[in-house]
Amino acid sequence: MIIYLLCFVLFLVGIYGVITKRDLVKIILSLAIMGYSANLFLILFAYKKSALYPILEKGVDVPMVDPLPQALVLTSIVIELGTTALLVSLVAKLFQKYRTFDITKIRRLLG
Amino acid sequence: MKRQTGMTLIVKTITRLTVWLIILYGFYIILHGHLTPGGGFGGGVIIALAFLNVLLAYGREFTDKWLKISFLEKLESLSIILFLLLGITALLAGKLFLENFIGKGHLYHLLSAGTIPVFNIIIGIKVAMSLFLVIWILSGLKLEEGEEA
Amino acid sequence: MPIETWLTFVLGFMIIGSIVALELKDILSSIISIGVVGLGVSVAFLFLQAPDLAIVQFLFEIFAIIILVKVFIKKDYHYEEPSRINKMLIGVTVITLAVIFIFSISVFKNIPPFGEPLLHTSKYYLENGAGDTGAANLVSSIILDYRAYDTLGEVTVLFTAILGSVTVLRLSIRKNKNKE
């Protein structure tokens, strides 16, 4: 249970960063932290005691861990990278227009 | 004298020697995706990192000449169409959409598992090209001389 | 050592790394700290018997760090002086998150202990996966045969994200060229 709680603490650190930080780069990093925590949580559910990786080998018959959450997380990691690239390009565009990363200053410039 | 772009001569020589080995390793990971850990996603990122290595060492102009970026863009759009076409071919063969319609073969052999290696190759091309395109676009971005509004 | 001890160590390391990344003033240092956290995730995947995910997470972490460093490295990071409103916001947020954490402990008591899988549907995949698809790697057989629709949607999302980023940035590059 302590491992699940630690994973949840990691998610809360990400939420803290999204709420309190004013720098757009730091907000991107906080979103990345939340993504790590969610992926890790799914894989923690899949683990079975004294089981091996879900890849068959010749002549070896051992209990294996749950392959379904691993497949889901594999796609999730790729999508996370795509969204990170999109966020980076949007932040770069905002920097070109307003010459700052501070969201409060950007809001003031909008009027 | 020609203007020097990219990094120093040491970095360029090492890159010239190792980039093909990295690409070969990426192909190995993609082709053995149904037998060992790896697959289209991991192998595609390895190939994209090999191209990125060339981009960092040699600069933009050389990479554009070497790789033909417009061709890569077309390849990227083509791969997703290939994915769909393979799914529709299964319909024509009398199976469900995206179902395996080639023979399964023997377990643990390289040529087995029907459409899974084909899908792996398509996804590898897709991931490699799209990630390299993102790096290419971002490397051409100059924030400092960006115009005001 | 049992695996719980290792995982607790790695997770604590990741929590400390992410707090350091959020609180540092220098932008390069915080990006590198995020890289450390991502490699910690990769190590945790290895302990949890997921070598596929460990490879992919490791490579994607390198890629994300290169993107972030290449775009944001040359910016002068403007130091934000802590105002009173900001301090109050930080205090209120920390207190609220602590309250959420305390109330969530009872939720985590109800799920089964670590090491007993929750999903029972995957027993079918483990028993019949090799016979149905002919692939030795069961993760590969799930994402490309049983759940190929999932992969199709994922490729579409990746395509759309890349298209958006290319569209947003190419406009500005073309504008700069016209000016010259």
PDB file of C-alpha atoms in Angstrom, chain C:
ATOM      1  CA  MET C   1      16.083  -7.425  -0.905  1.00  0.00           C
ATOM      2  CA  PRO C   2      12.358  -7.628  -1.674  1.00  0.00           C
ATOM      3  CA  ILE C   3      11.050  -5.656  -4.612  1.00  0.00           C
ATOM      4  CA  GLU C   4       8.931  -3.359  -2.408  1.00  0.00           C
ATOM      5  CA  THR C   5      12.070  -1.885  -0.823  1.00  0.00           C
ATOM      6  CA  TRP C   6      13.631  -1.164  -4.192  1.00  0.00           C
ATOM      7  CA  LEU C   7      10.436   0.418  -5.498  1.00  0.00           C
ATOM      8  CA  THR C   8      10.044   2.580  -2.403  1.00  0.00           C
ATOM      9  CA  PHE C   9      13.614   3.784  -2.843  1.00  0.00           C
ATOM     10  CA  VAL C  10      13.113   4.572  -6.551  1.00  0.00           C
ATOM     11  CA  LEU C  11       9.784   6.333  -5.940  1.00  0.00           C
ATOM     12  CA  GLY C  12      11.195   8.457  -3.134  1.00  0.00           C
ATOM     13  CA  PHE C  13      14.081   9.389  -5.409  1.00  0.00           C
ATOM     14  CA  MET C  14      11.592  10.404  -8.123  1.00  0.00           C
ATOM     15  CA  ILE C  15       9.527  12.542  -5.714  1.00  0.00           C
ATOM     16  CA  ILE C  16      12.636  14.387  -4.511  1.00  0.00           C
ATOM     17  CA  GLY C  17      13.799  14.840  -8.112  1.00  0.00           C
ATOM     18  CA  SER C  18      10.486  16.312  -9.257  1.00  0.00           C
ATOM     19  CA  ILE C  19      10.299  18.743  -6.315  1.00  0.00           C
ATOM     20  CA  VAL C  20      13.862  19.870  -7.076  1.00  0.00           C
ATOM     21  CA  ALA C  21      12.947  20.282 -10.760  1.00  0.00           C
ATOM     22  CA  LEU C  22       9.979  22.490  -9.933  1.00  0.00           C
ATOM     23  CA  GLU C  23      11.769  24.688  -7.387  1.00  0.00           C
ATOM     24  CA  LEU C  24      15.106  25.338  -9.138  1.00  0.00           C
ATOM     25  CA  LYS C  25      15.685  28.792 -10.618  1.00  0.00           C
ATOM     26  CA  ASP C  26      17.788  27.682 -13.593  1.00  0.00           C
ATOM     27  CA  ILE C  27      15.828  26.270 -16.530  1.00  0.00           C
ATOM     28  CA  LEU C  28      18.547  23.873 -17.760  1.00  0.00           C
ATOM     29  CA  SER C  29      18.907  22.308 -14.312  1.00  0.00           C
ATOM     30  CA  SER C  30      15.184  21.702 -13.980  1.00  0.00           C
ATOM     31  CA  ILE C  31      14.976  20.051 -17.420  1.00  0.00           C
ATOM     32  CA  ILE C  32      17.846  17.722 -16.451  1.00  0.00           C
ATOM     33  CA  SER C  33      16.112  16.895 -13.164  1.00  0.00           C
ATOM     34  CA  ILE C  34      12.989  15.906 -15.114  1.00  0.00           C
ATOM     35  CA  GLY C  35      15.219  13.622 -17.167  1.00  0.00           C
ATOM     36  CA  VAL C  36      16.405  11.963 -13.946  1.00  0.00           C
ATOM     37  CA  VAL C  37      12.778  11.407 -12.919  1.00  0.00           C
ATOM     38  CA  GLY C  38      11.976   9.818 -16.293  1.00  0.00           C
ATOM     39  CA  LEU C  39      14.948   7.457 -16.040  1.00  0.00           C
ATOM     40  CA  GLY C  40      13.682   6.526 -12.569  1.00  0.00           C
ATOM     41  CA  VAL C  41      10.367   5.543 -14.194  1.00  0.00           C
ATOM     42  CA  SER C  42      12.336   3.394 -16.646  1.00  0.00           C
ATOM     43  CA  VAL C  43      14.153   1.608 -13.787  1.00  0.00           C
ATOM     44  CA  ALA C  44      10.844   1.039 -11.997  1.00  0.00           C
ATOM     45  CA  PHE C  45       9.430  -0.554 -15.178  1.00  0.00           C
ATOM     46  CA  LEU C  46      12.403  -2.923 -15.218  1.00  0.00           C
ATOM     47  CA  PHE C  47      11.733  -3.957 -11.616  1.00  0.00           C
ATOM     48  CA  LEU C  48       8.049  -4.522 -12.457  1.00  0.00           C
ATOM     49  CA  GLN C  49       8.947  -6.968 -15.288  1.00  0.00           C
ATOM     50  CA  ALA C  50       8.069  -4.737 -18.244  1.00  0.00           C
ATOM     51  CA  PRO C  51      11.172  -4.641 -20.499  1.00  0.00           C
ATOM     52  CA  ASP C  52       9.158  -3.345 -23.498  1.00  0.00           C
ATOM     53  CA  LEU C  53       8.111  -0.280 -21.570  1.00  0.00           C
ATOM     54  CA  ALA C  54      11.571   0.255 -20.099  1.00  0.00           C
ATOM     55  CA  ILE C  55      13.118   0.492 -23.589  1.00  0.00           C
ATOM     56  CA  VAL C  56      10.418   2.837 -24.915  1.00  0.00           C
ATOM     57  CA  GLN C  57      10.400   5.063 -21.822  1.00  0.00           C
ATOM     58  CA  PHE C  58      14.211   5.379 -21.882  1.00  0.00           C
ATOM     59  CA  LEU C  59      14.314   6.399 -25.556  1.00  0.00           C
ATOM     60  CA  PHE C  60      11.394   8.803 -25.326  1.00  0.00           C
ATOM     61  CA  GLU C  61      12.954  10.435 -22.275  1.00  0.00           C
ATOM     62  CA  ILE C  62      16.134  11.162 -24.250  1.00  0.00           C
ATOM     63  CA  PHE C  63      14.023  12.563 -27.068  1.00  0.00           C
ATOM     64  CA  ALA C  64      11.945  14.823 -24.808  1.00  0.00           C
ATOM     65  CA  ILE C  65      15.062  16.210 -23.119  1.00  0.00           C
ATOM     66  CA  ILE C  66      16.648  16.995 -26.493  1.00  0.00           C
ATOM     67  CA  ILE C  67      13.479  18.818 -27.649  1.00  0.00           C
ATOM     68  CA  LEU C  68      13.189  20.857 -24.447  1.00  0.00           C
ATOM     69  CA  VAL C  69      16.883  21.760 -24.262  1.00  0.00           C
ATOM     70  CA  LYS C  70      17.087  22.682 -27.945  1.00  0.00           C
ATOM     71  CA  VAL C  71      14.144  25.064 -27.759  1.00  0.00           C
ATOM     72  CA  PHE C  72      14.470  26.648 -24.313  1.00  0.00           C
ATOM     73  CA  ILE C  73      18.210  26.689 -23.619  1.00  0.00           C
ATOM     74  CA  LYS C  74      19.105  30.152 -24.910  1.00  0.00           C
ATOM     75  CA  LYS C  75      16.320  32.034 -23.174  1.00  0.00           C
ATOM     76  CA  ASP C  76      17.291  34.255 -20.289  1.00  0.00           C
ATOM     77  CA  TYR C  77      15.224  33.026 -17.418  1.00  0.00           C
ATOM     78  CA  HIS C  78      13.617  36.027 -15.777  1.00  0.00           C
ATOM     79  CA  TYR C  79      13.643  35.692 -12.030  1.00  0.00           C
ATOM     80  CA  GLU C  80      10.168  35.989 -10.574  1.00  0.00           C
ATOM     81  CA  GLU C  81      10.221  37.877  -7.286  1.00  0.00           C
ATOM     82  CA  PRO C  82       7.913  36.201  -4.754  1.00  0.00           C
ATOM     83  CA  SER C  83       4.929  38.420  -4.102  1.00  0.00           C
ATOM     84  CA  ARG C  84       2.539  38.107  -1.154  1.00  0.00           C
ATOM     85  CA  ILE C  85      -0.321  36.787  -3.282  1.00  0.00           C
ATOM     86  CA  ASN C  86       1.943  34.098  -4.703  1.00  0.00           C
ATOM     87  CA  LYS C  87       3.029  32.993  -1.220  1.00  0.00           C
ATOM     88  CA  MET C  88      -0.598  32.796  -0.116  1.00  0.00           C
ATOM     89  CA  LEU C  89      -1.454  30.756  -3.209  1.00  0.00           C
ATOM     90  CA  ILE C  90       1.366  28.302  -2.480  1.00  0.00           C
ATOM     91  CA  GLY C  91       0.243  27.923   1.140  1.00  0.00           C
ATOM     92  CA  VAL C  92      -3.410  27.331   0.251  1.00  0.00           C
ATOM     93  CA  THR C  93      -2.442  24.811  -2.459  1.00  0.00           C
ATOM     94  CA  VAL C  94      -0.160  22.807  -0.165  1.00  0.00           C
ATOM     95  CA  ILE C  95      -2.807  22.660   2.571  1.00  0.00           C
ATOM     96  CA  THR C  96      -5.524  21.574   0.116  1.00  0.00           C
ATOM     97  CA  LEU C  97      -3.339  18.855  -1.420  1.00  0.00           C
ATOM     98  CA  ALA C  98      -2.397  17.588   2.057  1.00  0.00           C
ATOM     99  CA  VAL C  99      -6.079  17.322   2.967  1.00  0.00           C
ATOM    100  CA  ILE C 100      -6.763  15.419  -0.279  1.00  0.00           C
ATOM    101  CA  PHE C 101      -3.881  13.069   0.520  1.00  0.00           C
ATOM    102  CA  ILE C 102      -5.139  12.344   4.050  1.00  0.00           C
ATOM    103  CA  PHE C 103      -8.644  11.572   2.818  1.00  0.00           C
ATOM    104  CA  SER C 104      -7.329   9.360   0.007  1.00  0.00           C
ATOM    105  CA  ILE C 105      -5.572   6.965   2.405  1.00  0.00           C
ATOM    106  CA  SER C 106      -8.844   5.176   3.138  1.00  0.00           C
ATOM    107  CA  VAL C 107      -9.400   4.713  -0.606  1.00  0.00           C
ATOM    108  CA  PHE C 108      -6.032   3.027  -1.016  1.00  0.00           C
ATOM    109  CA  LYS C 109      -6.787   0.703   1.918  1.00  0.00           C
ATOM    110  CA  ASN C 110      -9.638  -0.835  -0.064  1.00  0.00           C
ATOM    111  CA  ILE C 111      -7.672  -1.984  -3.121  1.00  0.00           C
ATOM    112  CA  PRO C 112      -5.841  -5.339  -2.875  1.00  0.00           C
ATOM    113  CA  PRO C 113      -2.247  -5.313  -1.605  1.00  0.00           C
ATOM    114  CA  PHE C 114       0.689  -4.940  -3.946  1.00  0.00           C
ATOM    115  CA  GLY C 115       1.517  -8.099  -5.901  1.00  0.00           C
ATOM    116  CA  GLU C 116      -2.021  -9.346  -6.591  1.00  0.00           C
ATOM    117  CA  PRO C 117      -3.276  -8.298 -10.035  1.00  0.00           C
ATOM    118  CA  LEU C 118      -6.650  -6.583 -10.209  1.00  0.00           C
ATOM    119  CA  LEU C 119      -7.645  -7.387 -13.784  1.00  0.00           C
ATOM    120  CA  HIS C 120      -8.952 -10.872 -14.471  1.00  0.00           C
ATOM    121  CA  THR C 121      -9.649 -10.439 -18.188  1.00  0.00           C
ATOM    122  CA  SER C 122      -6.022 -10.923 -19.100  1.00  0.00           C
ATOM    123  CA  LYS C 123      -5.960 -14.559 -18.032  1.00  0.00           C
ATOM    124  CA  TYR C 124      -7.366 -15.290 -21.486  1.00  0.00           C
ATOM    125  CA  TYR C 125      -4.499 -13.442 -23.172  1.00  0.00           C
ATOM    126  CA  LEU C 126      -1.886 -15.323 -21.153  1.00  0.00           C
ATOM    127  CA  GLU C 127      -3.351 -18.744 -21.925  1.00  0.00           C
ATOM    128  CA  ASN C 128      -4.390 -18.365 -25.555  1.00  0.00           C
ATOM    129  CA  GLY C 129      -2.264 -15.452 -26.820  1.00  0.00           C
ATOM    130  CA  ALA C 130       0.480 -17.524 -28.453  1.00  0.00           C
ATOM    131  CA  GLY C 131      -1.976 -19.934 -30.074  1.00  0.00           C
ATOM    132  CA  ASP C 132      -4.248 -17.205 -31.441  1.00  0.00           C
ATOM    133  CA  THR C 133      -1.644 -14.877 -32.911  1.00  0.00           C
ATOM    134  CA  GLY C 134       1.596 -16.845 -33.222  1.00  0.00           C
ATOM    135  CA  ALA C 135       3.720 -14.137 -31.610  1.00  0.00           C
ATOM    136  CA  ALA C 136       6.006 -14.875 -28.671  1.00  0.00           C
ATOM    137  CA  ASN C 137       5.849 -11.319 -27.319  1.00  0.00           C
ATOM    138  CA  LEU C 138       2.404 -11.097 -25.733  1.00  0.00           C
ATOM    139  CA  VAL C 139       2.448  -7.294 -25.398  1.00  0.00           C
ATOM    140  CA  SER C 140       3.080  -7.054 -29.138  1.00  0.00           C
ATOM    141  CA  SER C 141       0.288  -9.516 -29.844  1.00  0.00           C
ATOM    142  CA  ILE C 142      -2.155  -7.441 -27.785  1.00  0.00           C
ATOM    143  CA  ILE C 143      -1.368  -4.038 -29.277  1.00  0.00           C
ATOM    144  CA  LEU C 144      -1.263  -5.257 -32.881  1.00  0.00           C
ATOM    145  CA  ASP C 145      -3.792  -8.080 -32.999  1.00  0.00           C
ATOM    146  CA  TYR C 146      -6.360  -8.118 -30.189  1.00  0.00           C
ATOM    147  CA  ARG C 147      -6.485  -4.348 -29.809  1.00  0.00           C
ATOM    148  CA  ALA C 148      -5.364  -3.070 -33.192  1.00  0.00           C
ATOM    149  CA  TYR C 149      -8.122  -0.439 -33.118  1.00  0.00           C
ATOM    150  CA  ASP C 150      -6.346   1.063 -30.128  1.00  0.00           C
ATOM    151  CA  THR C 151      -3.118   1.321 -32.108  1.00  0.00           C
ATOM    152  CA  LEU C 152      -4.947   2.853 -35.084  1.00  0.00           C
ATOM    153  CA  GLY C 153      -6.349   5.577 -32.827  1.00  0.00           C
ATOM    154  CA  GLU C 154      -2.945   6.108 -31.266  1.00  0.00           C
ATOM    155  CA  VAL C 155      -1.262   6.555 -34.654  1.00  0.00           C
ATOM    156  CA  THR C 156      -3.993   9.044 -35.573  1.00  0.00           C
ATOM    157  CA  VAL C 157      -3.411  11.040 -32.383  1.00  0.00           C
ATOM    158  CA  LEU C 158       0.338  11.105 -33.033  1.00  0.00           C
ATOM    159  CA  PHE C 159      -0.254  12.243 -36.622  1.00  0.00           C
ATOM    160  CA  THR C 160      -2.590  15.026 -35.479  1.00  0.00           C
ATOM    161  CA  ALA C 161      -0.197  16.253 -32.763  1.00  0.00           C
ATOM    162  CA  ILE C 162       2.740  16.374 -35.179  1.00  0.00           C
ATOM    163  CA  LEU C 163       0.579  18.079 -37.815  1.00  0.00           C
ATOM    164  CA  GLY C 164      -0.473  20.739 -35.299  1.00  0.00           C
ATOM    165  CA  SER C 165       3.078  21.444 -34.221  1.00  0.00           C
ATOM    166  CA  VAL C 166       4.346  21.591 -37.812  1.00  0.00           C
ATOM    167  CA  THR C 167       1.512  23.954 -38.798  1.00  0.00           C
ATOM    168  CA  VAL C 168       2.024  26.307 -35.863  1.00  0.00           C
ATOM    169  CA  LEU C 169       5.774  26.634 -36.358  1.00  0.00           C
ATOM    170  CA  ARG C 170       6.030  26.605 -40.136  1.00  0.00           C
ATOM    171  CA  LEU C 171       3.867  29.729 -40.435  1.00  0.00           C
ATOM    172  CA  SER C 172       6.314  31.751 -38.378  1.00  0.00           C
ATOM    173  CA  ILE C 173       9.367  30.450 -40.253  1.00  0.00           C
ATOM    174  CA  ARG C 174       7.830  31.351 -43.591  1.00  0.00           C
ATOM    175  CA  LYS C 175       6.990  34.832 -42.324  1.00  0.00           C
ATOM    176  CA  ASN C 176      10.622  35.387 -41.312  1.00  0.00           C
ATOM    177  CA  LYS C 177      11.822  34.311 -44.744  1.00  0.00           C
ATOM    178  CA  ASN C 178       9.490  36.748 -46.505  1.00  0.00           C
ATOM    179  CA  LYS C 179      10.855  39.577 -44.377  1.00  0.00           C
ATOM    180  CA  GLU C 180      14.390  38.867 -45.499  1.00  0.00           C
TER     181      GLU C 180
END
